[in-house]
Short mmCIF file of C-alpha atoms in Angstrom, two decimals:
data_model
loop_
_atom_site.label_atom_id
_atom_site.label_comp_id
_atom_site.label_asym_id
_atom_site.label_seq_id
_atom_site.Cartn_x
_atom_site.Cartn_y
_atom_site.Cartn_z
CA UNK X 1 -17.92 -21.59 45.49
CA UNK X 2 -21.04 -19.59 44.29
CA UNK X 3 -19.60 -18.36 41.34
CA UNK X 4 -17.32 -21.36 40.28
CA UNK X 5 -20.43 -23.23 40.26
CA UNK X 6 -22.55 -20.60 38.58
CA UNK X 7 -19.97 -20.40 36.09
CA UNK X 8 -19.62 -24.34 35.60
CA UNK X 9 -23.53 -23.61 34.91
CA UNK X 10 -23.34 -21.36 32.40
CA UNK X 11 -20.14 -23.34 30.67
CA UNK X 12 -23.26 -26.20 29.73
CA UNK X 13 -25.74 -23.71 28.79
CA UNK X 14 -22.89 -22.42 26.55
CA UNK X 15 -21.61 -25.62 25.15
CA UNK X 16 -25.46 -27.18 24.53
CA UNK X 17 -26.54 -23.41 22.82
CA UNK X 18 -23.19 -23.62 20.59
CA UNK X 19 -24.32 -27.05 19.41
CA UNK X 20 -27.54 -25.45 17.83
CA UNK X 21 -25.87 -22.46 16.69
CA UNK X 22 -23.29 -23.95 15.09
CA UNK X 23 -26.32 -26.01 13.08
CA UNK X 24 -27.30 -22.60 11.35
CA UNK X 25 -25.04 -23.24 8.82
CA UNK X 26 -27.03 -26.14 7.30
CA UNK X 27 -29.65 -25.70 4.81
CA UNK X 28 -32.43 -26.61 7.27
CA UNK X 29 -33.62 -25.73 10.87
CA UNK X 30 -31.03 -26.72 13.29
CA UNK X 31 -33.70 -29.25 14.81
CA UNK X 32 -34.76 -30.53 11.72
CA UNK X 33 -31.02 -30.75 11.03
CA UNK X 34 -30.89 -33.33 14.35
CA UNK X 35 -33.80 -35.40 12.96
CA UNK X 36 -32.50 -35.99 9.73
CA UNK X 37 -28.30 -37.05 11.37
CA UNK X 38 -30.51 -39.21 14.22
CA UNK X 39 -32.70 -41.12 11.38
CA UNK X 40 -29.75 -41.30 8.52
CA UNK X 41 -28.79 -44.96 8.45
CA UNK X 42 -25.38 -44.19 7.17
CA UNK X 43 -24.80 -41.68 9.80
CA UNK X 44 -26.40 -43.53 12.81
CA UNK X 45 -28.17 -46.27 12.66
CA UNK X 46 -29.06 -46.95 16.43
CA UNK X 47 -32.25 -44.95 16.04
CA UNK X 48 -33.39 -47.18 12.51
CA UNK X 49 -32.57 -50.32 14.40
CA UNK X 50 -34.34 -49.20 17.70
CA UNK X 51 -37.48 -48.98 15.87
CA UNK X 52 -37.49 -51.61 13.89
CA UNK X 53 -39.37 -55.24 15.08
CA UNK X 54 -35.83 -55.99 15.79
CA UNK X 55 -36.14 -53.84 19.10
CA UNK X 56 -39.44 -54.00 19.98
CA UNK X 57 -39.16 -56.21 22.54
CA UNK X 58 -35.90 -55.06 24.64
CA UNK X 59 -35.34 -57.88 26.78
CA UNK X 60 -35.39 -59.82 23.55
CA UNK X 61 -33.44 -57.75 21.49
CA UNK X 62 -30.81 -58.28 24.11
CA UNK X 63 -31.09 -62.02 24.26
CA UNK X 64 -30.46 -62.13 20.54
CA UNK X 65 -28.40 -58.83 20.11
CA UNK X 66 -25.14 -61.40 19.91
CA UNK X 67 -26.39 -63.53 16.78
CA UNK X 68 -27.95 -60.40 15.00
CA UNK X 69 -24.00 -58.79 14.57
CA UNK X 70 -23.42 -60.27 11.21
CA UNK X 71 -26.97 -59.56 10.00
CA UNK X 72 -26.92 -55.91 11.21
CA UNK X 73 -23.32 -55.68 9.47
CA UNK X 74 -25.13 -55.34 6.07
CA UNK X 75 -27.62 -52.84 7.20
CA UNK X 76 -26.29 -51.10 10.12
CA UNK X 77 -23.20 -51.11 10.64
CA UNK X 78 -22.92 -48.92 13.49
CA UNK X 79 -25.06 -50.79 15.18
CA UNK X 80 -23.22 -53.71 14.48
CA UNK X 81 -20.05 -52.87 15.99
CA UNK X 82 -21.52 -51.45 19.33
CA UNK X 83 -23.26 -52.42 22.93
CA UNK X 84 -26.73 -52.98 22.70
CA UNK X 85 -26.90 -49.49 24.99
CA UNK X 86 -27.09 -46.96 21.70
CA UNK X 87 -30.19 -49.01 20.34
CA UNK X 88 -32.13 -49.36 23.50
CA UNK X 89 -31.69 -45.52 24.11
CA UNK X 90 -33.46 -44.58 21.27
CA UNK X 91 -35.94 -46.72 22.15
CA UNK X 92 -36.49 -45.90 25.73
CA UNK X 93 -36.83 -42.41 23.99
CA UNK X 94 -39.23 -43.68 21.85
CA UNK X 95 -41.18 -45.69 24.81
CA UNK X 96 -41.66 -41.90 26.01
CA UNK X 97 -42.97 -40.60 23.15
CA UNK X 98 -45.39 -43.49 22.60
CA UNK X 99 -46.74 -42.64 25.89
CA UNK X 100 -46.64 -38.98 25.74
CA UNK X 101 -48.62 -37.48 22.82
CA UNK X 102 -47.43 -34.07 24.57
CA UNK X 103 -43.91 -34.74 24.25
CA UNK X 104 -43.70 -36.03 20.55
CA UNK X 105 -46.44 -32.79 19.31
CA UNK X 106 -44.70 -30.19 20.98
CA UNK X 107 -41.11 -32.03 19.93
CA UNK X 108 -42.41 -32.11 16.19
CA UNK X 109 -43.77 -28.48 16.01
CA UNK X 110 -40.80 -27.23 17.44
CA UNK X 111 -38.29 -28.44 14.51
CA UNK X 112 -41.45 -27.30 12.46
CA UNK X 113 -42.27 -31.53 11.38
CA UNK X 114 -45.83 -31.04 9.82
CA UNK X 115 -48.66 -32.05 11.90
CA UNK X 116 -49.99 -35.55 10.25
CA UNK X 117 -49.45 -39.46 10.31
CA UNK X 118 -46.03 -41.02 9.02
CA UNK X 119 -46.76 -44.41 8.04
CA UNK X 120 -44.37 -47.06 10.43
CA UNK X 121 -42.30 -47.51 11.29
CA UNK X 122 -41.28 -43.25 10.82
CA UNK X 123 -44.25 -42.55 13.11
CA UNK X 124 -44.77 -39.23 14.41
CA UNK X 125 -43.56 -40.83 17.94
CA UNK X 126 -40.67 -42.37 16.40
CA UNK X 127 -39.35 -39.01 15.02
CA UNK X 128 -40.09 -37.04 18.10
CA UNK X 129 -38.08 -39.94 19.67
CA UNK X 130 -35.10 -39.27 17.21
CA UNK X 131 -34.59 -35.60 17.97
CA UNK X 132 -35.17 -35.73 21.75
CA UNK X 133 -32.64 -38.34 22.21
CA UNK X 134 -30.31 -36.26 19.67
CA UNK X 135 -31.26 -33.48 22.20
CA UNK X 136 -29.96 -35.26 24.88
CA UNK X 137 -26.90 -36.84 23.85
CA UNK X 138 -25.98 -32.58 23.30
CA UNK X 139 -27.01 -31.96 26.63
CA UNK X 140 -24.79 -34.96 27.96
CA UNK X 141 -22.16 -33.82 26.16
CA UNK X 142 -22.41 -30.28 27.34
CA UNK X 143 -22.71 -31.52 30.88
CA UNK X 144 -19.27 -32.49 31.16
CA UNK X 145 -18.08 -29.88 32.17
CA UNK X 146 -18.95 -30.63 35.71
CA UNK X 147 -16.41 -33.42 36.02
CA UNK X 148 -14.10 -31.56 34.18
CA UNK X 149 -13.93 -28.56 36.94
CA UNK X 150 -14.25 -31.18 39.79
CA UNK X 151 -11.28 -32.80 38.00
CA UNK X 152 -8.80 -29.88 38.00
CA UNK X 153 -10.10 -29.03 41.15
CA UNK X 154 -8.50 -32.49 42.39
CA UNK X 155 -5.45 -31.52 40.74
CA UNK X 156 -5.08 -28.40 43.04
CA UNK X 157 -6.22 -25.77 41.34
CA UNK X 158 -8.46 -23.31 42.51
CA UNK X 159 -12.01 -23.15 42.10
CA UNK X 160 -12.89 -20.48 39.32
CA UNK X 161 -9.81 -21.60 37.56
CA UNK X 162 -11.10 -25.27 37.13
CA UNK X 163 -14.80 -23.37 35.89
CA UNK X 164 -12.81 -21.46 33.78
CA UNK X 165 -11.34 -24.97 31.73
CA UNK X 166 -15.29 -25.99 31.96
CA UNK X 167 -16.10 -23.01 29.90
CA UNK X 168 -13.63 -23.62 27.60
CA UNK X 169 -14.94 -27.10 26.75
CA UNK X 170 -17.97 -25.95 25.87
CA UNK X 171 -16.07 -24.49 23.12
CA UNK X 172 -14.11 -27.20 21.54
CA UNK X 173 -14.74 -28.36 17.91
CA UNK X 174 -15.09 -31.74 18.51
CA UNK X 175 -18.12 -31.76 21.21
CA UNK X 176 -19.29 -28.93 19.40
CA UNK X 177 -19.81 -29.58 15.78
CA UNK X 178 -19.48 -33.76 16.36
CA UNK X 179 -23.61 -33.78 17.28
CA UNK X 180 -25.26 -35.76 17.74
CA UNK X 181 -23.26 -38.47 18.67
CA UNK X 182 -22.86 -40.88 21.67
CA UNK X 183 -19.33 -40.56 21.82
CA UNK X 184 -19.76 -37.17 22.69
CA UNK X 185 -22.61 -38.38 25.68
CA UNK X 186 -19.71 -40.35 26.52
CA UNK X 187 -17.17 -37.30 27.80
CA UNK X 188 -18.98 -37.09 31.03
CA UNK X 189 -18.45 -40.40 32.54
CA UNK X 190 -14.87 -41.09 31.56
CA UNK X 191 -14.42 -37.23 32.67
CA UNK X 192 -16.83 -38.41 35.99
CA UNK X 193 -15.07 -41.45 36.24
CA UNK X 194 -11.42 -40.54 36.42
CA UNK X 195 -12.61 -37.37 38.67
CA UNK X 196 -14.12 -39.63 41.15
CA UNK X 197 -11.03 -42.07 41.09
CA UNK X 198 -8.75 -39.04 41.86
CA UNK X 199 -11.02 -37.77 44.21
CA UNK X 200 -10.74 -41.39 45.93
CA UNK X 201 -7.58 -41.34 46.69
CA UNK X 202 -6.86 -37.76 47.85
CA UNK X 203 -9.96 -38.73 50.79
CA UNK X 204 -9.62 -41.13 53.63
CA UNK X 205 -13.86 -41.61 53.94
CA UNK X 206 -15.71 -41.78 50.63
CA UNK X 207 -13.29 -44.15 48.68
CA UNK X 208 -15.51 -47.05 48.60
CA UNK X 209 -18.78 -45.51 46.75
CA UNK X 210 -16.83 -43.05 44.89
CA UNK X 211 -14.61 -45.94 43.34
CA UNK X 212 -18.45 -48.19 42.82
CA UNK X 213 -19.75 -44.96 41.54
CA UNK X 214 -16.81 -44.78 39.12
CA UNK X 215 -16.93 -48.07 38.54
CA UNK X 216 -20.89 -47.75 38.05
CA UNK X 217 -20.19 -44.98 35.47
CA UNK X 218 -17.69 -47.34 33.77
CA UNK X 219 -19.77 -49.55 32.99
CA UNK X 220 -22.98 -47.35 31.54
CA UNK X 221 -19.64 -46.48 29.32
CA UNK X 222 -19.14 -49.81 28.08
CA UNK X 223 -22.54 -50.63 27.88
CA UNK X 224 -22.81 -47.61 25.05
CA UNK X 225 -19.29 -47.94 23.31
CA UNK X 226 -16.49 -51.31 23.58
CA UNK X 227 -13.89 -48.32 22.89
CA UNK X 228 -14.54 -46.47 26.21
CA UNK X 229 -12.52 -48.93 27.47
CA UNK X 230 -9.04 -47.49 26.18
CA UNK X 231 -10.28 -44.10 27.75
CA UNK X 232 -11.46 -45.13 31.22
CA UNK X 233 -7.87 -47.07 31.35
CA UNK X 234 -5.66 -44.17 30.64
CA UNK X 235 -8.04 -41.94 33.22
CA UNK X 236 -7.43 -44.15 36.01
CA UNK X 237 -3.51 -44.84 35.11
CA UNK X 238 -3.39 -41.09 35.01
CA UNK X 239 -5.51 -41.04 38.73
CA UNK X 240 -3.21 -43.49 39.77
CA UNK X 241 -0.27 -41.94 38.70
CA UNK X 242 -1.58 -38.53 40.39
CA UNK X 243 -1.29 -40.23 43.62
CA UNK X 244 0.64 -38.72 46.28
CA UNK X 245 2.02 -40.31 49.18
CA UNK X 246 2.26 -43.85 50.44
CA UNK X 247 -1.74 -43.60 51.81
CA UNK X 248 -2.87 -42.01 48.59
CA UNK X 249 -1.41 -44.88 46.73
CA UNK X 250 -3.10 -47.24 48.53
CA UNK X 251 -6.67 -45.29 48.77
CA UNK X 252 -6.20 -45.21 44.71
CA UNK X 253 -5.21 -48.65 44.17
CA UNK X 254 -8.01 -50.24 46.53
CA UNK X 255 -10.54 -47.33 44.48
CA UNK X 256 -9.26 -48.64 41.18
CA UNK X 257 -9.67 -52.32 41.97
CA UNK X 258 -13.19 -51.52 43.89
CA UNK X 259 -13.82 -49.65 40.31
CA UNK X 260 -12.48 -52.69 38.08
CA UNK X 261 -14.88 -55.40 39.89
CA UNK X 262 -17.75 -52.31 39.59
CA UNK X 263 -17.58 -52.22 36.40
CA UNK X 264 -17.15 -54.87 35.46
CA UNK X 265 -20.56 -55.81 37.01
CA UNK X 266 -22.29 -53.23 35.76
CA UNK X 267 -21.96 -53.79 32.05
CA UNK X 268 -22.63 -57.59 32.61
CA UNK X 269 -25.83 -57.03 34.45
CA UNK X 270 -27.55 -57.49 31.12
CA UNK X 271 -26.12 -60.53 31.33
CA UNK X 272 -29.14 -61.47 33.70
CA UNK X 273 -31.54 -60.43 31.19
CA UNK X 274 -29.98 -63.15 28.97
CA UNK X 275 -27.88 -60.86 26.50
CA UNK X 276 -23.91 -62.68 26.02
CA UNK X 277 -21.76 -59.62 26.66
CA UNK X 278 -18.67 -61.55 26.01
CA UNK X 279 -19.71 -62.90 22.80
CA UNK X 280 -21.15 -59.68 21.44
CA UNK X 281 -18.10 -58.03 21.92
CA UNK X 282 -16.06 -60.09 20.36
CA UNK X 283 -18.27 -60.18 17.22
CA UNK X 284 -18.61 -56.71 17.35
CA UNK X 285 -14.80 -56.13 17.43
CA UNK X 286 -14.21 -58.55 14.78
CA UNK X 287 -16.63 -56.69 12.63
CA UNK X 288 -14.82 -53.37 13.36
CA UNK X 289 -11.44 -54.56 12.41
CA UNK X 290 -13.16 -56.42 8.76
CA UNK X 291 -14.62 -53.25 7.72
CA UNK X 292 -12.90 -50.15 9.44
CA UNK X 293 -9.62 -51.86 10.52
CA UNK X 294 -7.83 -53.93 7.98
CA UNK X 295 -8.94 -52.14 4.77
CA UNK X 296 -7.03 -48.80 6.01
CA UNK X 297 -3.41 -48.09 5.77
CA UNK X 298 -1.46 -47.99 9.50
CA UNK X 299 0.99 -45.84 8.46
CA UNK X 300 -1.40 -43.15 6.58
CA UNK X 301 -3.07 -42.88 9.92
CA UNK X 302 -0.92 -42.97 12.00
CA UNK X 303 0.36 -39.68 10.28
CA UNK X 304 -3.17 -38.12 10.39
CA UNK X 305 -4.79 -39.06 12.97
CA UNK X 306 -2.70 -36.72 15.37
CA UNK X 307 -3.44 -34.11 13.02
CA UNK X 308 -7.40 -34.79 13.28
CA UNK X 309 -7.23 -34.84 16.68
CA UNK X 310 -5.87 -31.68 17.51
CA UNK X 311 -8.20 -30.72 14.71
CA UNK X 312 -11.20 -31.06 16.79
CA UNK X 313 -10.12 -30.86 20.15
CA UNK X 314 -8.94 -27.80 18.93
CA UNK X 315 -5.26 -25.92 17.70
CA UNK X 316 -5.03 -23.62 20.70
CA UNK X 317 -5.89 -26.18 23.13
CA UNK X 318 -3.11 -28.92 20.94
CA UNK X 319 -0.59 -26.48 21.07
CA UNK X 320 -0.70 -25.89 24.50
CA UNK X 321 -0.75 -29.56 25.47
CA UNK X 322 2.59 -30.26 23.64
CA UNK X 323 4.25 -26.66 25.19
CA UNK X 324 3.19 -28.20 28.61
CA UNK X 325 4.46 -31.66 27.53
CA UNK X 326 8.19 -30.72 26.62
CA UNK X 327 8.12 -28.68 29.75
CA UNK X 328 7.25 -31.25 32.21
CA UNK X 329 9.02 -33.86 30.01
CA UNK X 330 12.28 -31.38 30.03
CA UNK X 331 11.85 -31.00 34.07
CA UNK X 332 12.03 -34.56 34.58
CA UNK X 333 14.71 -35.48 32.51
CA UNK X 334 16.47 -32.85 34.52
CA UNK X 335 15.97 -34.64 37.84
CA UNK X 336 12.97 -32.48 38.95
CA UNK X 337 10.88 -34.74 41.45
CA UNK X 338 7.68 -35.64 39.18
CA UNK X 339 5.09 -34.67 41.61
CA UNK X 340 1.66 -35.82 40.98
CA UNK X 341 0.56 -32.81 38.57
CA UNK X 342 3.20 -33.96 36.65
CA UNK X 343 2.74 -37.20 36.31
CA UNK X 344 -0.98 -36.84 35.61
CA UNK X 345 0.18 -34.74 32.95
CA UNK X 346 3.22 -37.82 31.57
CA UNK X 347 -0.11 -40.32 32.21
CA UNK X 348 -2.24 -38.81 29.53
CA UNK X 349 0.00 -37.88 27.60
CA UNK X 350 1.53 -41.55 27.99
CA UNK X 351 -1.98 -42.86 26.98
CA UNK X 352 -2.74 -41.19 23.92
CA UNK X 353 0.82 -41.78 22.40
CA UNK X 354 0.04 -45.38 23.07
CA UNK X 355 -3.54 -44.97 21.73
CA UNK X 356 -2.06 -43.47 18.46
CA UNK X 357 0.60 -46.21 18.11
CA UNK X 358 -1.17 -49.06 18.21
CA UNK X 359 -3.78 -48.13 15.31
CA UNK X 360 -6.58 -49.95 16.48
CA UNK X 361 -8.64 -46.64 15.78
CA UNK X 362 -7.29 -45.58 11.58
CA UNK X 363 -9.59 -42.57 11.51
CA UNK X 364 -12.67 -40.59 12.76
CA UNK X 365 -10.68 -39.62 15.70
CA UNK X 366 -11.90 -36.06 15.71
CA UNK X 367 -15.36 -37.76 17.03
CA UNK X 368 -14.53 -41.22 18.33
CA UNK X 369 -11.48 -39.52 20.52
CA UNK X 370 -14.25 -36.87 22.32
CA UNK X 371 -14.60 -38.98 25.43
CA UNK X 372 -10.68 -38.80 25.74
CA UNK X 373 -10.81 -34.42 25.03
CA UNK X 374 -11.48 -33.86 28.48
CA UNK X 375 -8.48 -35.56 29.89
CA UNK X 376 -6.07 -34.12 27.46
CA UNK X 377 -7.28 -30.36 28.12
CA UNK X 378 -7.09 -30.87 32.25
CA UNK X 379 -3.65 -32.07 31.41
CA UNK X 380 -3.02 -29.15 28.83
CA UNK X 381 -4.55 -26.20 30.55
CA UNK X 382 -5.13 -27.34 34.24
CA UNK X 383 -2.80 -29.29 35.80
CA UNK X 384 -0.65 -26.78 37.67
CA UNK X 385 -0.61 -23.83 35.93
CA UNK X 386 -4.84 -23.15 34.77
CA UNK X 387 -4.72 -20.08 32.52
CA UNK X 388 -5.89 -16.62 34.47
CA UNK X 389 -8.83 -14.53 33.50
CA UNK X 390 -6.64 -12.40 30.92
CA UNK X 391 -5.00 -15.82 29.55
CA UNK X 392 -8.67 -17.88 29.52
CA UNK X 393 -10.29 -15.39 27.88
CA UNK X 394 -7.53 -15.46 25.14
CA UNK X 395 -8.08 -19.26 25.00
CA UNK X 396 -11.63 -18.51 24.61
CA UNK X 397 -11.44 -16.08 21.45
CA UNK X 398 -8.90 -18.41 20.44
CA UNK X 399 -11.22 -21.48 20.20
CA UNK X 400 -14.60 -19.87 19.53
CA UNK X 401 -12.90 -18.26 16.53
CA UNK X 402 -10.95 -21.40 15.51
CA UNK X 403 -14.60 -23.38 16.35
CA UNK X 404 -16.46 -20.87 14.07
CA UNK X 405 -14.05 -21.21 11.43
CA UNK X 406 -14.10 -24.86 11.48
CA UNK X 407 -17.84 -24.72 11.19
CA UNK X 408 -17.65 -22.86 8.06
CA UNK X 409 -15.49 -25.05 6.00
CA UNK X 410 -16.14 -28.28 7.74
CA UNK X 411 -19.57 -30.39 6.33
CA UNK X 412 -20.54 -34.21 7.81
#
């Protein structure tokens, strides 16, 4: 247990220190390389609209966050098609700084920011607050490993085998080169989520706060992206599905539903606060489909978006995942009982077939799929038949190499 957990350890020290390296290969310092993606309007623009006079006021920026949509569609559109929960990151980040001249100088000399005023609203605070929130969303990202292992763990396999698939997520393009970016943060709870919902049902005490927990999780998901949606679905079809045994159907289906309600509360909790979560995302959706939707072909993406997937979460890993697909696909069609690796494995696979088909998503999938990486590589490496130490550290050479390579070609 010791070393499975020392290893999951070293798997998010490993993914978070790739993240930096892998930011050698632009012009500038790798944290002065953060502060510039955090505070580009084109490439995010939570961090301009957090501190703007928009957002200085959260509770009101919430109330009005609904009927700003169509103005922050001409400035920022990310912004504009997203929960209020990116925005009001960056400026709880920023709240820090403001109150922590420590923080923000010793933030700033590190990515080498020269020591003097910025005129607002790029105050010194405000920058500091745009690379320590980029720092974090890395860190989040990286920290996913720890569902991942406790998720092939559920799945039966042993200990330093599930540590081992951590440590190869640490390595995958996507998470790796795709920072900083929320949807990256967002791997660890749909990876938490679907872990604890498995978990649920394989345990008769613990169902009820692991499914709220889940269902807590859910929700912070929601809260940051509309889209996590589609990926906390096909993790807890593909929890459900994993299910085995009349009482393990039942624990999963009372921990989904527990989950559902959880949710479900949790991301309208803002509600209190006056913010209209139903109306926001509905205007936000709309203005997804009017700018990133409609204008692109179906069938063009629909032909690459597979390809940029496997892209980013990686060839070895992609290959793997469809070897392990005909398998279990050719097992069942042979009248093999589907037990619940199996199925687990049909689930996801299920899920992002459907997810592909039905083109809501026409591309950016290398980054806006991350959340979903997790639960394809359990499903492609761990469910059943985890790689040993000779065969993970091929995977690893495999996917550091294929990362590196990536990084040298690749530019955002």
């Amino acid at each position: 247990i010791a070393a499975s957990r020392a290893l999951v350890a070293g798997a998010v020290v490993l993914g978070f220190g790739l993240q930096l390296a892998l930011l050698v290969r632009e012009p500038g310092d790798p944290l002065r390389t953060l502060l510039s993606r955090t505070r580009s309007r084109s490439y995010s623009s939570y961090h301009t609209v957090a501190i703007s006079p928009d957002a200085r006021d959260p509770v009101a920026f919430l109330r009005r966050h609904a009927d700003q949509l169509p103005d922050l569609a001409r400035s920022a559109k990310h912004a504009a098609t997203h929960p209020p929960g990116p925005v009001l990151f960056y400026r709880a980040t920023l709240a820090l700084c403001e109150g922590s001249p420590k923080i923000t100088d010793g933030l700033l000399a590190a990515a080498a920011v020269p020591d003097r005023e910025f005129r607002p609203p790029a105050t010194r605070p405000a920058r500091a607050a745009a690379l320590l929130g980029a720092l974090l969303l890395g860190l989040l990202g990286a920290l996913a490993a720890w569902p991942i292992a406790r998720l092939a763990a559920a799945l039966g396999i042993a200990r330093l085998a599930a540590a081992r698939l951590a440590v190869l997520w640490a390595m995958l393009p996507g998470p790796a080169l795709q920072t900083p970016q929320f949807d990256q943060a967002l791997a660890l709870p749909i990876a938490a989520a679907a872990a604890l919902l498995l978990a649920a049902s394989q345990h008769q005490k613990g169902v009820a706060w692991r499914a709220v927990l889940a269902g807590v999780l859910g929700g912070m998901a929601l809260f940051t992206s509309y889209g996590a949606a589609v990926f906390l679905a096909i993790g807890g079809l593909a929890a459900l599905a994993a299910a085995d045994g009349a009482a393990s159907l039942r624990r999963a289906r009372l921990g989904s539903a527990a989950a559902g309600v959880a949710g479900l509360t949790a991301f309208g909790v803002p509600a209190l606060l006056g913010h209209h979560p139903v109306r926001a995302m509905l205007t936000a959706l709309s203005i997804h489909r009017e700018i990133y939707t409609t204008p692109r072909s179906y069938a063009l993406w629909l032909l690459f978006n597979p390809l940029d997937f496997a892209l980013f979460l990686g060839l070895p890993v992609a290959v793997a995942g469809l070897f392990v697909l005909a398998g279990t696909a050719r097992r069942v069609a042979g009248g093999s009982d589907a037990g619940p690796v199996a199925r687990f494995q049909l689930a996801i696979f299920a899920g992002t077939a459907a997810l592909l088909a039905f083109g809501v998503t026409r591309g950016e999938v290398g980054r806006l799929w991350i959340p979903l990486m997790p639960l394809v590589l359990v499903a492609s490496l761990g469910a059943g038949n985890a790689p040993g130490r000779r065969e993970s550290l091929v995977y690893a050479t495999l996917l550091a190499a294929f990362t590196l390579l990536m990084g040298s070609y690749w530019v955002i």
